[in-house]
Short mmCIF file of C-alpha atoms in Angstrom, two decimals:
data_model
loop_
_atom_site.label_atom_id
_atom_site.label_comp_id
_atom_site.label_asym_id
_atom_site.label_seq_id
_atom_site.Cartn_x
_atom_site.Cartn_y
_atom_site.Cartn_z
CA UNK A 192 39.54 3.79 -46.04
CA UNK A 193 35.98 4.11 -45.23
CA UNK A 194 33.79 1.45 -46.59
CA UNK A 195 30.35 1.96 -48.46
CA UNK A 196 28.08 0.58 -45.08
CA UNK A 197 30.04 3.46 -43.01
CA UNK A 198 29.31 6.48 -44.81
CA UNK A 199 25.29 5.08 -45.13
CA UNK A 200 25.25 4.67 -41.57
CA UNK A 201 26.77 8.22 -40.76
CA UNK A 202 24.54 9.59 -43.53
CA UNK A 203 21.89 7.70 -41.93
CA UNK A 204 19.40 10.07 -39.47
CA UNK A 205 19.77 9.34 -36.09
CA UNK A 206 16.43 7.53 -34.87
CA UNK A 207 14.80 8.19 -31.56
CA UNK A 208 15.87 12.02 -31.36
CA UNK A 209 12.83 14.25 -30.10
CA UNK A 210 12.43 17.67 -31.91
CA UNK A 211 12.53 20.26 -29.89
CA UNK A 212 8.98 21.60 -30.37
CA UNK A 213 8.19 17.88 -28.78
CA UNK A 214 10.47 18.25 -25.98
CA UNK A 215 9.04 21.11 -24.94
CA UNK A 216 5.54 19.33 -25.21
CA UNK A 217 6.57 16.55 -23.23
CA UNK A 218 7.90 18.64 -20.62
CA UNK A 219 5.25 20.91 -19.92
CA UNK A 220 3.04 17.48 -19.37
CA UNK A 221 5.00 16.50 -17.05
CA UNK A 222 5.16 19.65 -15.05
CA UNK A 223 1.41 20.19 -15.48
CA UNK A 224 1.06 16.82 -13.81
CA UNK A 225 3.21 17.03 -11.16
CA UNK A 226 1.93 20.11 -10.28
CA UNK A 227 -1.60 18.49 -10.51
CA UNK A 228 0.07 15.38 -8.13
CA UNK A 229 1.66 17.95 -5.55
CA UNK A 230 -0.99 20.26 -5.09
CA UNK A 231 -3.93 18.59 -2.84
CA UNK A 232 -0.99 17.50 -0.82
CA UNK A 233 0.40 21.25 -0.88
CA UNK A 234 -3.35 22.49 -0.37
CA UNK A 235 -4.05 20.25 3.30
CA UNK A 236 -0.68 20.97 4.60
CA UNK A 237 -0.71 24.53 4.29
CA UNK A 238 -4.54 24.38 5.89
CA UNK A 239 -3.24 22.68 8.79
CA UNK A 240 -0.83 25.64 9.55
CA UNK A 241 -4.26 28.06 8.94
CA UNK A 242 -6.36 29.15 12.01
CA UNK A 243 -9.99 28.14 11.56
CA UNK A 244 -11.57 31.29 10.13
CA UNK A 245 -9.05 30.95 6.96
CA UNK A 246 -9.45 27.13 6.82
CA UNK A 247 -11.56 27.58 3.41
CA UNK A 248 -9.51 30.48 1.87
CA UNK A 249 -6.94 30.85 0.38
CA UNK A 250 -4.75 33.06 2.55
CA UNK A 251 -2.40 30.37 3.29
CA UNK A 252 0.35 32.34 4.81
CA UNK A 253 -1.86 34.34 7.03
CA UNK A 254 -1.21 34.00 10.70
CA UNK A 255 0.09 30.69 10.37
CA UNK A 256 0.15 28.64 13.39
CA UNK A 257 0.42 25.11 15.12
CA UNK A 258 -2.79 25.19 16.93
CA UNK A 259 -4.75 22.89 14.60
CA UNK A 260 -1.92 20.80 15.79
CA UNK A 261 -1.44 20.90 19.22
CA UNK A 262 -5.69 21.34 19.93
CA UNK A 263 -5.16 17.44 17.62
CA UNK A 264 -3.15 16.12 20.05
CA UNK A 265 -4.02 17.70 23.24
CA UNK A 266 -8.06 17.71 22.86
CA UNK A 267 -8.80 15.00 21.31
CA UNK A 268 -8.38 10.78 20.83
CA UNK A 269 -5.99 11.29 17.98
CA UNK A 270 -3.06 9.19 19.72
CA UNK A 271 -5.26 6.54 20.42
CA UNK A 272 -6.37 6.44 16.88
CA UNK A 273 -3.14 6.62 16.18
CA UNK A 274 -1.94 3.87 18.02
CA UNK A 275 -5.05 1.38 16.62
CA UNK A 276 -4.09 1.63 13.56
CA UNK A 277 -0.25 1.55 13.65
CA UNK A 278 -1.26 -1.69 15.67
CA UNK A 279 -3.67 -2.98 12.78
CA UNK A 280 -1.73 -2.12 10.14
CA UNK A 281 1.76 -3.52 11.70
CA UNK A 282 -0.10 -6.76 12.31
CA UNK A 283 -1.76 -6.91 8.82
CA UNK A 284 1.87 -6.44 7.17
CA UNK A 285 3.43 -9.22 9.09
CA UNK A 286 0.58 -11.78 8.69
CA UNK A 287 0.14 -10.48 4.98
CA UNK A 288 3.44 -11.04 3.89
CA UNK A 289 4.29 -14.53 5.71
CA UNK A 290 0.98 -16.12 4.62
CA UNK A 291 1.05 -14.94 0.96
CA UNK A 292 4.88 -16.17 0.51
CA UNK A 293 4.70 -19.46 1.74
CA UNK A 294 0.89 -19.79 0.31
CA UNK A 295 2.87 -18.26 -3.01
CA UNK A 296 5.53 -20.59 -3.08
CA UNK A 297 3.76 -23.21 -2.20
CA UNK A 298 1.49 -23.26 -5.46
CA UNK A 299 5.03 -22.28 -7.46
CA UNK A 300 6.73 -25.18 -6.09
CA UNK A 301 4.39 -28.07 -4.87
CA UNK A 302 1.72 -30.11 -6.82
CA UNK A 303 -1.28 -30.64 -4.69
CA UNK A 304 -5.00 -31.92 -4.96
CA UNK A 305 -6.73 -28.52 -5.71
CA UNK A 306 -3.82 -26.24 -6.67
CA UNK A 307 -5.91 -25.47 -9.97
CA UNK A 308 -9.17 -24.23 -7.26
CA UNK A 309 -6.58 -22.61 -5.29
CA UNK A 310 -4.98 -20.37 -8.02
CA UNK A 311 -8.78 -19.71 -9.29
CA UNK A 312 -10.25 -18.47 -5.81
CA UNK A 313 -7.08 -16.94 -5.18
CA UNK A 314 -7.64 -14.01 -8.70
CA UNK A 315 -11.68 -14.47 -8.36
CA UNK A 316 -11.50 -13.05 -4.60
CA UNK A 317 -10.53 -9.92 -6.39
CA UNK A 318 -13.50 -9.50 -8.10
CA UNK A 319 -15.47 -8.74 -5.14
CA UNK A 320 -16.50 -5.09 -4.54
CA UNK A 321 -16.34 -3.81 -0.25
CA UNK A 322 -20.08 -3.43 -0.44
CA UNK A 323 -20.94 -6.71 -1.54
CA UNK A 324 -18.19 -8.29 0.93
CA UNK A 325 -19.00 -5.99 3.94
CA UNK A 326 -22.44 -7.59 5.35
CA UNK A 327 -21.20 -11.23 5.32
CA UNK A 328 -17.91 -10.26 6.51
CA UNK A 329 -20.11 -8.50 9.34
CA UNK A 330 -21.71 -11.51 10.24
CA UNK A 331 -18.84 -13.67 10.41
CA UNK A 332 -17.39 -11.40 12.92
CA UNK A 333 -20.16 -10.87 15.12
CA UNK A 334 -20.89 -15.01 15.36
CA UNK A 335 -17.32 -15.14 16.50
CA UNK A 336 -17.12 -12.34 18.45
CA UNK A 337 -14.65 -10.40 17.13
CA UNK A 338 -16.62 -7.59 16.00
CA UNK A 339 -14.61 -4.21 17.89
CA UNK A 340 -11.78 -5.93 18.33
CA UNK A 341 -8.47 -5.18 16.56
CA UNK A 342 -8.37 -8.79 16.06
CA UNK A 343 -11.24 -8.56 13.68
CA UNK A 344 -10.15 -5.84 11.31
CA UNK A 345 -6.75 -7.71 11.30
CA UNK A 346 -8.31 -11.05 9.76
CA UNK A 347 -10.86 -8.51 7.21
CA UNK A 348 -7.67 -6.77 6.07
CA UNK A 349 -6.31 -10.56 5.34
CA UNK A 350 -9.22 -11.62 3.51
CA UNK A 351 -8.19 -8.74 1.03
CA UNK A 352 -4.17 -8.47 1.08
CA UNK A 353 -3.35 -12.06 0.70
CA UNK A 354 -5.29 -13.21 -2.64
CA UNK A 355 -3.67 -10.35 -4.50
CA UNK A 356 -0.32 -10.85 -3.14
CA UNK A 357 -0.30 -14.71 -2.65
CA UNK A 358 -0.78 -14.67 -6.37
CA UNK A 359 1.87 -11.87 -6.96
CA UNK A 360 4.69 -13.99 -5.31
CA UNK A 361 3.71 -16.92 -7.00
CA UNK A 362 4.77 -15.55 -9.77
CA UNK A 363 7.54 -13.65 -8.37
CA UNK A 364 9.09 -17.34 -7.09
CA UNK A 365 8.48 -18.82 -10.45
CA UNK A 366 11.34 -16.23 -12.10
CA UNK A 367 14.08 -18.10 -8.87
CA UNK A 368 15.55 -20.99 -10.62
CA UNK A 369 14.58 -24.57 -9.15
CA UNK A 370 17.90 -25.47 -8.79
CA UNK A 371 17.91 -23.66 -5.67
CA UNK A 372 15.85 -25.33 -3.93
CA UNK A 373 17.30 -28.89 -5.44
CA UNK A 374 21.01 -27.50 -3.75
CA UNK A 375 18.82 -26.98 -0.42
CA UNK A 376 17.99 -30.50 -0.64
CA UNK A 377 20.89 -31.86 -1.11
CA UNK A 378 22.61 -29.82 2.00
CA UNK A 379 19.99 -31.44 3.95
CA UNK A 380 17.49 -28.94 4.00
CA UNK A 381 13.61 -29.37 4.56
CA UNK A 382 11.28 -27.57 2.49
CA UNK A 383 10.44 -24.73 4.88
CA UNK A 384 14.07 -24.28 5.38
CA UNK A 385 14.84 -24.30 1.87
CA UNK A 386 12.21 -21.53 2.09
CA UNK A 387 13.62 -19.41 4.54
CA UNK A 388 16.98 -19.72 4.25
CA UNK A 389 17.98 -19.73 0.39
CA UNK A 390 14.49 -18.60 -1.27
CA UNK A 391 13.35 -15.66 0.76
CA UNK A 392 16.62 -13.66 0.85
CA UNK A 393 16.08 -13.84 -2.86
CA UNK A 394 12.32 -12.64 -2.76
CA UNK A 395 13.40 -9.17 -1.14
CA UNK A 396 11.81 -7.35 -4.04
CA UNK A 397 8.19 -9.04 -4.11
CA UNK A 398 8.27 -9.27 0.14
CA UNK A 399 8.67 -5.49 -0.10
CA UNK A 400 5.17 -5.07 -2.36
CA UNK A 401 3.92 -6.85 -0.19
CA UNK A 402 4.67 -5.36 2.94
CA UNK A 403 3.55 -2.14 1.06
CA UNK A 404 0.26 -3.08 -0.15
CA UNK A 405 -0.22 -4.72 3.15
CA UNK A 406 0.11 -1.66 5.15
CA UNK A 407 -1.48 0.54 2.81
CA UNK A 408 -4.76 -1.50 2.50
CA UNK A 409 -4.87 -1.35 6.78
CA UNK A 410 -4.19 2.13 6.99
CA UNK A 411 -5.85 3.21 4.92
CA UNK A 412 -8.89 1.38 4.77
CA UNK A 413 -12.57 2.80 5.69
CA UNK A 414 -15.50 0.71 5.52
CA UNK A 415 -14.53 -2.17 7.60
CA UNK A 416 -12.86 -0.04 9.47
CA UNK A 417 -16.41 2.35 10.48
CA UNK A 418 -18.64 -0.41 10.17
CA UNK A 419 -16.52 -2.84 12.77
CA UNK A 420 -15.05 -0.66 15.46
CA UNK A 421 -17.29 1.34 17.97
CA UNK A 422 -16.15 3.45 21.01
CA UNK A 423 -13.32 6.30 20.48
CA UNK A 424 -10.82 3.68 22.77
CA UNK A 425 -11.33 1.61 19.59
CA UNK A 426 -11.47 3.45 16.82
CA UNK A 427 -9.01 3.72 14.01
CA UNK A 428 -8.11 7.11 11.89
CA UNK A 429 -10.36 6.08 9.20
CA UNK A 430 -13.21 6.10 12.14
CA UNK A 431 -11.48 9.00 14.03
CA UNK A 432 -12.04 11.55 11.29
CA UNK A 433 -15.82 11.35 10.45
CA UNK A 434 -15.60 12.95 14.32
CA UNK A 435 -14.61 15.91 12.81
CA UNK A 436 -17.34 15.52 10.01
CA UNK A 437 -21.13 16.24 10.95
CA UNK A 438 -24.50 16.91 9.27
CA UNK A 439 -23.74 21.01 10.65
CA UNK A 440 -19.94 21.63 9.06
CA UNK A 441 -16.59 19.91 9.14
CA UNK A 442 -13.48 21.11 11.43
CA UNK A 443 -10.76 21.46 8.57
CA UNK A 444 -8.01 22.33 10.52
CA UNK A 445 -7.49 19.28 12.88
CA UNK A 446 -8.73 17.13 9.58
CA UNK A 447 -6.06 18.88 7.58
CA UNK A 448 -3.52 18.62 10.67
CA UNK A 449 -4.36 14.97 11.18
CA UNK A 450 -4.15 14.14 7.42
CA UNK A 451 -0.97 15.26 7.34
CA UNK A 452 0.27 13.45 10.56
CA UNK A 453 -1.51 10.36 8.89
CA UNK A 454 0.59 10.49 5.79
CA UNK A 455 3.78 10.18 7.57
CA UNK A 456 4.09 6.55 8.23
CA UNK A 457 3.13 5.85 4.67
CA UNK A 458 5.41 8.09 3.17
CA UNK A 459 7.98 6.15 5.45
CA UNK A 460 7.13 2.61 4.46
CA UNK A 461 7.17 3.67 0.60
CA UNK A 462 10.46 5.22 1.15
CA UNK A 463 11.64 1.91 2.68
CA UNK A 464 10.40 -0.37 0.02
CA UNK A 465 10.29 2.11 -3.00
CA UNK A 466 13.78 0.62 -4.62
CA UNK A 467 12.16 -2.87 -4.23
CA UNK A 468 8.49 -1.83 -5.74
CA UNK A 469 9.14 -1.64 -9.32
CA UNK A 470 11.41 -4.86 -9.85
CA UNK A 471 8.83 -6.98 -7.08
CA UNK A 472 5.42 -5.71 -9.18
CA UNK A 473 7.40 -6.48 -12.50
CA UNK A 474 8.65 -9.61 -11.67
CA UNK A 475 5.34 -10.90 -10.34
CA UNK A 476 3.65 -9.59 -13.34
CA UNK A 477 5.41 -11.02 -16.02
CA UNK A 478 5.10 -14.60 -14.57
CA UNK A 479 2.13 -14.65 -12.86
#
């Protein structure tokens, strides 16, 4: 026998349903911005394959070639570029994401003299703009000699990945129950180890943002990255490319042939981490 509370609720509208008129609203906004998200990527890669006299046309399919390619790698200091930066970056993501875990579970874990100072200069750093940051950073690196030096841009890139992610894990640690690190004790474990071998395999998600954010701020970074390095044996792509810039024209087709070779290893690295990135950013988020 159905009772009174069954025939309301089957009665009842069903909540949460979209009309059609608004489904077909909501799709056509999202196809109108993925096309607007795919198309300057669509737009350099199909100028790369363009010989020079169609660079700024839109005859995209007109004697398509691999020139602007090959005349990239053959003619000019593009490897070498290349090479800097993979260096830089790969360096920046390894430093970046040991120093802001432990400096992240540190402050989650540990009381200290200053934690409160730590946590503050730790968000304020963030405030700073690259302008206001770029002529004392200058400085600092010139007294210690390590202006055009990879060395250099590896500390800069530092000063500006670790705040933000130091303070991310923090907060990513402080959702890993305590009682972790109390079993870790009582197997005989020190606090690092504790650390390495029962937290971190836990921290996979936040260790991949950071590895992400790491990389991406070193590769693709540009003011430090001009104003430090000198001398094409040193430069990085950011510094690379204003060589095909100048006050008479711009060479679009090895640009558009080396943006396109420069989006590869970040496309890679967000491919890697990109099942970690939403759960890590969350997670740090919420309890930050």
């Amino acid at each position: 026998m159905v009772t009174t509370a069954q025939t309301t609720a089957t009665r009842a509208p069903i909540r949460g349903r979209r009309s059609p008129l608004a489904s077909i609203g909501l799709h056509l906004t999202l196809i109108v911005a993925s096309v607007i998200a795919v198309f300057p990527v669509l737009w350099v890669l199909l100028t790369s394959l363009k010989p020079a006299k169609y660079a700024i046309t839109t005859d995209f399919f007109r004697e398509t070639t691999l020139a602007n390619y090959t005349d990239l790698l053959e003619n000019t200091e593009f490897l070498t570029w290349f090479g800097n930066s993979l260096l830089i970056a790969g360096l920046t993501t390894l430093l970046g994401v040991f120093i802001a875990s432990t400096t992240g579970y540190a402050v989650s874990r540990f009381r200290f003299p200053g934690k409160r100072g730590l946590m503050w200069t730790l968000l304020i750093t963030q405030m700073f703009p690259v302008a206001v940051l770029i002529v004392p950073i200058y400085n600092i690196m010139s007294s210690l000699g390590l202006l055009n030096r990879s060395a250099g841009l590896v500390i800069t890139y530092l000063t500006i990945a670790v705040p933000f992610c130091a303070w991310m894990m923090k907060g990513f640690f402080d959702t890993i129950p305590r009682e972790i690190d109390e079993s870790g004790q009582v197997d005989g474990l020190n606090p690092f180890g504790t650390f390495w071998r029962l937290i971190l395999p836990l921290a996979k998600p936040g260790i991949a943002v950071t590895a992400f954010y790491s990389f991406i701020t070193a590769w693709g970074e540009v003011a430090y990255a001009s104003a430090f390095m000198v001398g094409d044996e040193n430069l990085t792509l950011a510094g690379g490319l204003q060589k095909f810039v100048n006050q008479y024209g711009a060479q679009w087709g090895p640009m558009s042939a080396a943006s396109v070779l420069i989006a590869i290893p970040a496309a890679l690295v967000f491919l890697f981490a990109q099942r970690h990135l939403v759960t890590g950013m969350s997670a740090g988020a919420v309890k930050g």
